[in-house]
C-alpha positions as MATLAB code, in Angstrom:
seq = 'XXXXXXXXXXXXXXXXXXXXXXXXXXXXXXXXXXXXXXXXXXXXXXXXXXXXXXXXXXXXXXXXXXXXXXXXXXXXXXXXXXXXXXXXXXXXXXXXXXXXXXXXXXXXXXXXXXXXXXXXXXXXXXXXXXXXXXXXXXXXXXXXXXXXXXXXXXXXXXXXXXXXXXXXXXXXXXXXXXXXXXXXXXXXXXXXXXXXXXXXXXXXXXXXXXXXXXXXXXXXXXXXXXXXXXXXXXXXXXXXXXXXXXXXXXXXXXXXXXXXXXXXXXXXXXXXXXXXXXXXXXXXXXXXXXXXXXXXXXXXXXXXXXXXXXXXXXX';
ca = [
     -68.215   71.329   19.428;
     -65.054   68.136   19.250;
     -62.174   70.181   18.301;
     -59.356   67.402   16.740;
     -55.756   68.158   17.883;
     -52.923   68.787   15.352;
     -49.898   67.076   15.390;
     -46.806   69.046   16.090;
     -45.376   70.481   13.255;
     -41.712   68.694   12.598;
     -39.274   70.520   11.557;
     -37.673   70.506    8.515;
     -33.948   69.113    8.461;
     -31.676   71.866    8.019;
     -28.722   70.337    5.617;
     -25.583   71.337    6.959;
     -23.248   73.778    3.738;
     -19.489   73.248    4.131;
     -17.555   75.330    2.690;
     -16.028   75.134   -0.374;
     -12.589   74.488    0.583;
     -13.565   72.440    3.231;
     -12.694   68.078    2.622;
     -14.580   65.407    3.355;
     -12.704   63.123    5.021;
     -13.507   59.227    5.238;
     -11.362   56.799    7.561;
     -10.371   53.473    6.684;
     -11.306   50.826    9.674;
      -8.341   48.719    9.497;
      -8.301   44.517    9.533;
      -7.260   44.996   13.248;
     -10.286   48.252   14.322;
     -13.022   45.943   13.679;
     -14.678   44.495   15.701;
     -14.655   41.293   17.364;
     -10.581   40.772   16.032;
      -8.393   42.241   18.667;
      -4.533   42.410   18.329;
      -2.873   40.440   21.795;
       0.940   40.508   21.964;
       0.698   38.164   25.107;
      -1.844   35.690   22.686;
       0.654   35.895   19.930;
       3.532   34.980   21.851;
       1.463   31.724   24.134;
       1.483   30.889   20.718;
       5.012   31.122   19.580;
       5.669   29.183   22.135;
       4.389   25.621   21.111;
       5.601   26.427   18.196;
       9.087   26.774   18.709;
       8.188   23.691   21.079;
       7.243   21.370   18.170;
       9.989   23.413   15.157;
      12.991   22.586   18.071;
      13.682   18.344   17.349;
      12.553   19.211   13.544;
      15.226   21.920   13.007;
      18.295   19.894   15.170;
      17.358   16.838   12.797;
      17.562   19.037    9.319;
      21.309   20.147   11.293;
      22.233   16.840   12.520;
      21.400   14.984    9.525;
      24.263   17.268    7.262;
      26.733   15.831    9.174;
      29.668   13.406    9.676;
      29.459   10.571   11.732;
      32.670   11.969   13.329;
      31.581   16.355   13.788;
      28.056   15.013   14.733;
      29.738   13.733   18.292;
      32.221   17.108   17.832;
      30.592   20.017   16.944;
      27.814   22.168   18.046;
      24.009   20.000   18.517;
      21.895   22.747   16.217;
      24.526   24.153   13.746;
      26.437   22.589   11.073;
      29.484   20.547   11.211;
      32.798   21.365    8.934;
      31.535   18.862    6.609;
      28.149   19.367    5.124;
      27.444   15.820    4.655;
      24.053   14.831    3.800;
      24.525   13.207    0.614;
      27.281   10.855    2.096;
      24.631    9.844    4.827;
      21.419    9.624    2.332;
      23.725    7.285   -0.353;
      24.808    5.355    3.566;
      21.927    4.548    4.539;
      20.378    3.067    0.953;
      23.418    0.784    0.674;
      23.771    0.699    3.782;
      23.200   -4.054    5.362;
      22.576   -4.289    1.653;
      19.899   -1.255    1.119;
      17.956   -2.861    3.876;
      16.464    0.383    4.625;
      14.505   -0.276    1.024;
      12.994   -2.854    2.086;
      12.271   -1.267    5.231;
      10.638    1.374    3.210;
       8.191   -0.828    1.027;
       7.120   -2.970    4.672;
       6.304    0.554    5.173;
       4.553    1.670    2.510;
       2.197   -1.682    2.455;
       1.501   -1.638    6.446;
       0.083    2.585    5.345;
      -2.339    1.579    2.762;
      -4.219   -2.065    3.224;
      -3.847   -0.582    7.575;
      -4.896    2.907    6.459;
      -6.680    2.221    3.774;
      -8.533   -1.076    4.802;
      -9.455    1.017    7.943;
     -10.750    4.163    6.688;
     -14.018    2.294    4.581;
     -14.443   -0.208    7.245;
     -15.491    3.089    9.310;
     -17.123    4.200    6.686;
     -19.334    1.639    6.279;
     -19.689    1.174   10.377;
     -20.358    4.389   10.778;
     -23.222    5.508    7.914;
     -24.469    2.026    9.427;
     -24.888    2.823   12.845;
     -26.031    6.474   11.792;
     -29.008    6.047    8.649;
     -29.783    1.629    9.740;
     -31.799    0.891   13.198;
     -31.343   -3.088   14.309;
     -31.243   -4.698   17.557;
     -28.136   -4.382   19.662;
     -27.694   -0.672   18.258;
     -27.644    1.173   20.980;
     -25.306   -1.244   21.966;
     -22.608   -1.575   19.504;
     -22.657    2.036   19.899;
     -21.528    2.105   23.266;
     -18.941   -0.517   22.365;
     -17.285    1.832   20.215;
     -17.528    4.420   22.528;
     -15.955    2.525   25.477;
     -13.093    1.071   22.795;
     -12.148    5.540   22.123;
     -11.053    5.419   25.889;
      -9.147    2.836   25.970;
      -5.349    2.606   24.440;
      -3.998    0.707   21.507;
      -0.915    0.323   23.692;
      -2.735   -1.173   26.659;
      -4.216   -3.784   23.233;
      -0.717   -4.679   22.509;
       0.103   -7.698   24.929;
      -3.511   -9.311   23.955;
      -3.042   -8.858   20.785;
      -0.096  -10.850   20.888;
      -0.878  -13.579   23.096;
      -3.385  -14.641   20.324;
      -2.195  -13.702   17.053;
       0.353  -16.596   18.763;
      -2.670  -18.795   18.997;
      -3.476  -18.493   15.731;
      -0.294  -18.125   14.366;
      -0.053  -14.937   12.692;
       3.253  -14.086   14.440;
       6.347  -12.869   12.999;
       4.086  -12.558    9.987;
       2.102   -9.255    7.980;
      -0.858   -9.235    9.062;
      -0.012   -9.655   12.455;
       0.650   -5.353   11.931;
      -2.449   -5.583    9.567;
      -5.456   -7.185   11.126;
      -4.904   -4.216   14.284;
      -4.409   -1.015   12.241;
      -7.847   -2.453   10.685;
      -9.679   -1.660   13.562;
     -10.275    2.128   14.291;
     -12.814    3.189   16.890;
     -11.902    6.739   17.081;
     -12.727    7.227   13.427;
     -15.556    4.662   13.583;
     -17.182    7.551   16.062;
     -15.873   10.404   13.738;
     -17.804    8.892   10.313;
     -21.368    8.028   12.462;
     -21.267   11.811   13.800;
     -20.912   13.194   10.767;
     -22.941   10.819    8.861;
     -25.536   12.098   10.788;
     -25.828   15.981    9.525;
     -24.001   15.124    5.896;
     -26.428   12.016    4.568;
     -30.062   13.191    4.181;
     -32.566   10.483    4.990;
     -34.547   12.084    1.596;
     -31.039   11.433   -0.487;
     -31.144    7.392    0.330;
     -35.114    6.909   -0.345;
     -35.520    8.703   -3.988;
     -32.242    6.148   -4.343;
     -34.099    2.780   -2.822;
     -37.101    4.266   -4.996;
     -35.265    4.173   -8.059;
     -34.242    0.763   -7.170;
     -30.389    1.932   -5.880;
     -29.361   -0.801   -4.164;
     -27.801   -0.730   -0.543;
     -23.735   -1.362   -1.210;
     -24.121    0.747   -4.889;
     -25.917    4.219   -2.393;
     -23.058    4.030   -1.037;
     -20.521    3.767   -2.969;
     -22.240    6.267   -5.272;
     -24.061    8.629   -2.753;
     -22.692    8.428    0.566;
     -19.319    8.296    0.529;
     -19.234   11.667   -1.946;
     -20.814   12.735    0.807;
     -18.611   11.124    3.467;
     -15.275   13.109    1.519;
     -14.152   15.590    4.056;
     -14.227   13.378    6.817;
     -13.033   10.341    5.034;
      -9.580   13.115    4.109;
      -9.447   13.106    8.085;
      -9.759   10.016    9.484;
      -7.238    8.971    6.095;
      -4.678   11.674    7.204;
      -5.072   10.583   11.036;
      -4.803    6.815   10.086;
      -1.470    7.436    7.999;
      -0.452    8.935   10.587;
      -0.948    6.172   12.710;
       0.619    3.471   10.738;
       3.636    5.319    9.180;
       3.989    5.994   13.335;
       3.249    2.832   14.746;
       6.315    1.164   16.097;
       4.718   -1.349   19.521;
       2.672   -3.317   17.729;
       5.444   -4.248   15.212;
       8.451   -4.107   17.914;
       6.553   -7.578   19.659;
       4.245   -9.006   16.651;
       8.128   -9.492   14.000;
      11.055  -10.683   14.942;
      12.340  -11.488   10.995;
      14.231   -8.437    9.721;
      12.583   -8.253    6.293;
       9.057   -7.540    8.221;
       9.726   -4.307    9.590;
       9.204   -1.234    9.696;
      10.952    1.987    9.199;
      10.236    2.970   13.099;
      11.610   -0.415   14.187;
      14.281   -0.939   11.315;
      15.237    2.750   12.293;
      15.700    1.884   16.804;
      17.367   -1.470   15.396;
      20.568    0.806   13.508;
      20.155    2.968   16.897;
      20.526   -0.257   18.806;
      23.323   -1.954   17.623;
      25.717    1.477   18.233;
      24.853    0.377   22.407;
      27.018   -3.621   21.822;
      30.558   -4.240   21.830;
      30.381   -5.399   18.619;
      27.775   -3.108   17.328;
      29.111   -0.646   14.446;
      28.118    3.026   15.165;
      25.878    4.262   12.437;
      24.593    7.382   14.359;
      24.462    9.804   11.647;
      22.848    6.979    8.896;
      19.986    6.472   11.652;
      19.432   10.813   11.922;
      19.748   11.050    8.246;
      16.594    7.869    7.375;
      14.335    9.238    9.823;
      14.385   12.630    8.093;
      14.312   11.192    4.756;
      11.184    9.431    6.755;
       9.605   12.375    7.385;
       9.362   13.610    4.141;
       5.943   11.114    2.959;
       3.953   12.709    5.719;
       5.092   15.979    4.658;
       4.346   16.200    0.992;
       1.171   14.256    2.655;
      -0.050   16.743    4.616;
       0.422   19.733    2.001;
      -1.228   17.640   -0.970;
      -4.472   17.122    1.461;
      -4.894   19.907    4.210;
      -7.446   21.766    2.529;
      -9.485   18.800    2.645;
      -8.798   17.811    6.278;
      -9.759   21.178    8.006;
     -13.140   21.141    6.009;
     -13.172   17.003    7.887;
     -11.943   18.640   11.249;
     -14.401   21.709   10.732;
     -17.300   20.012   10.024;
     -20.431   19.452   12.201;
     -18.909   22.563   13.793;
     -22.194   24.678   12.480;
     -25.749   23.626   10.828;
     -26.744   25.006    7.353;
];
C-alpha cells in the first residue's frame, strides 16, 4: 500500500494583544535619516570654501563702490567709508568723458545680441545637421569640431587679427562680431543633445506631410532643443559680455569699445602723469556692468539647469 505524506501542519499566526493602556508609537523618518542621504560637516565646509572665494571679490566691489575717491585709499577695503557716495559715483560714471560709458554699454549690448544669438542659432543648425544628416565628410567635420573645442580662443586672437587686417575689418564692429559667431563647444553640446532629444520618427512624419527642412527645423527642432539652446545662449552671453582680449587688439577707436576695454582705459589713465585718477568710477562702472548678467541668470536659471542636466539620464 502506498501512503501519501501529509504536509506538516502550520501553526496559526498568533496575534499579540496589547493592553488597553498601551499606545502604539511610530517613528518618523527625518530627511537626514533617509537611506542614501548623510550629513557631512567636512563636505559642507569644503563646499563653503569655493562659495566664499567667489563671493569675496563681489563683496569687495560692492563695498568700495560706495566710497569716494579719498575714502577709497584711506579706509579699510572690506568696510564702508565715511561718506556713502554710491549715487554720486553712479552719476559720475554716466556723465564722465561726455557720457562715453553709455556708448560703451550700447556697444556691449550690440556685441552680445548679435554675437550670442547668432552663434547659438548657427550652432543649432550645425549641430542638428551633424546629428541627423549623413553626408560626405561628416566624420571629418566632427573631428574638426572636437579639435576646435580644445583650442583656446586667445590662441587664435593674433592670427584672427592678421587675417582681418588684410581684409580691412579691424577697427570695425565686424572684427569683434564675426569671431563671436563661431562656438565649437556650443555646436558640440547641441549635437550631443540633438542625438537624444530629436526623434527620427517625428522628422520622417513631418517630411511625409510635406514640410521642408527649414520649416521642420524652425517649427519642431528648435522647440525640442530649447533647454540646450538656453544653456548655450547663456554661455555665449557671458563670453561676449566679458570679452576683452579680442576687442583690445581689434579696436583702436574708443567709440566702438565694449565696457571691458573702456573701463580698463579709465583705469590705465591714472598711471600717466597727465591722466586723471578715477578709480572710484572704475569700480562703480564694474558693478553696474555685472548687474545685467545677474538679471539674465536669475530669469533663465531654470532653463539653464534643465539644459545642463539634459542627457544625464535616458528616458
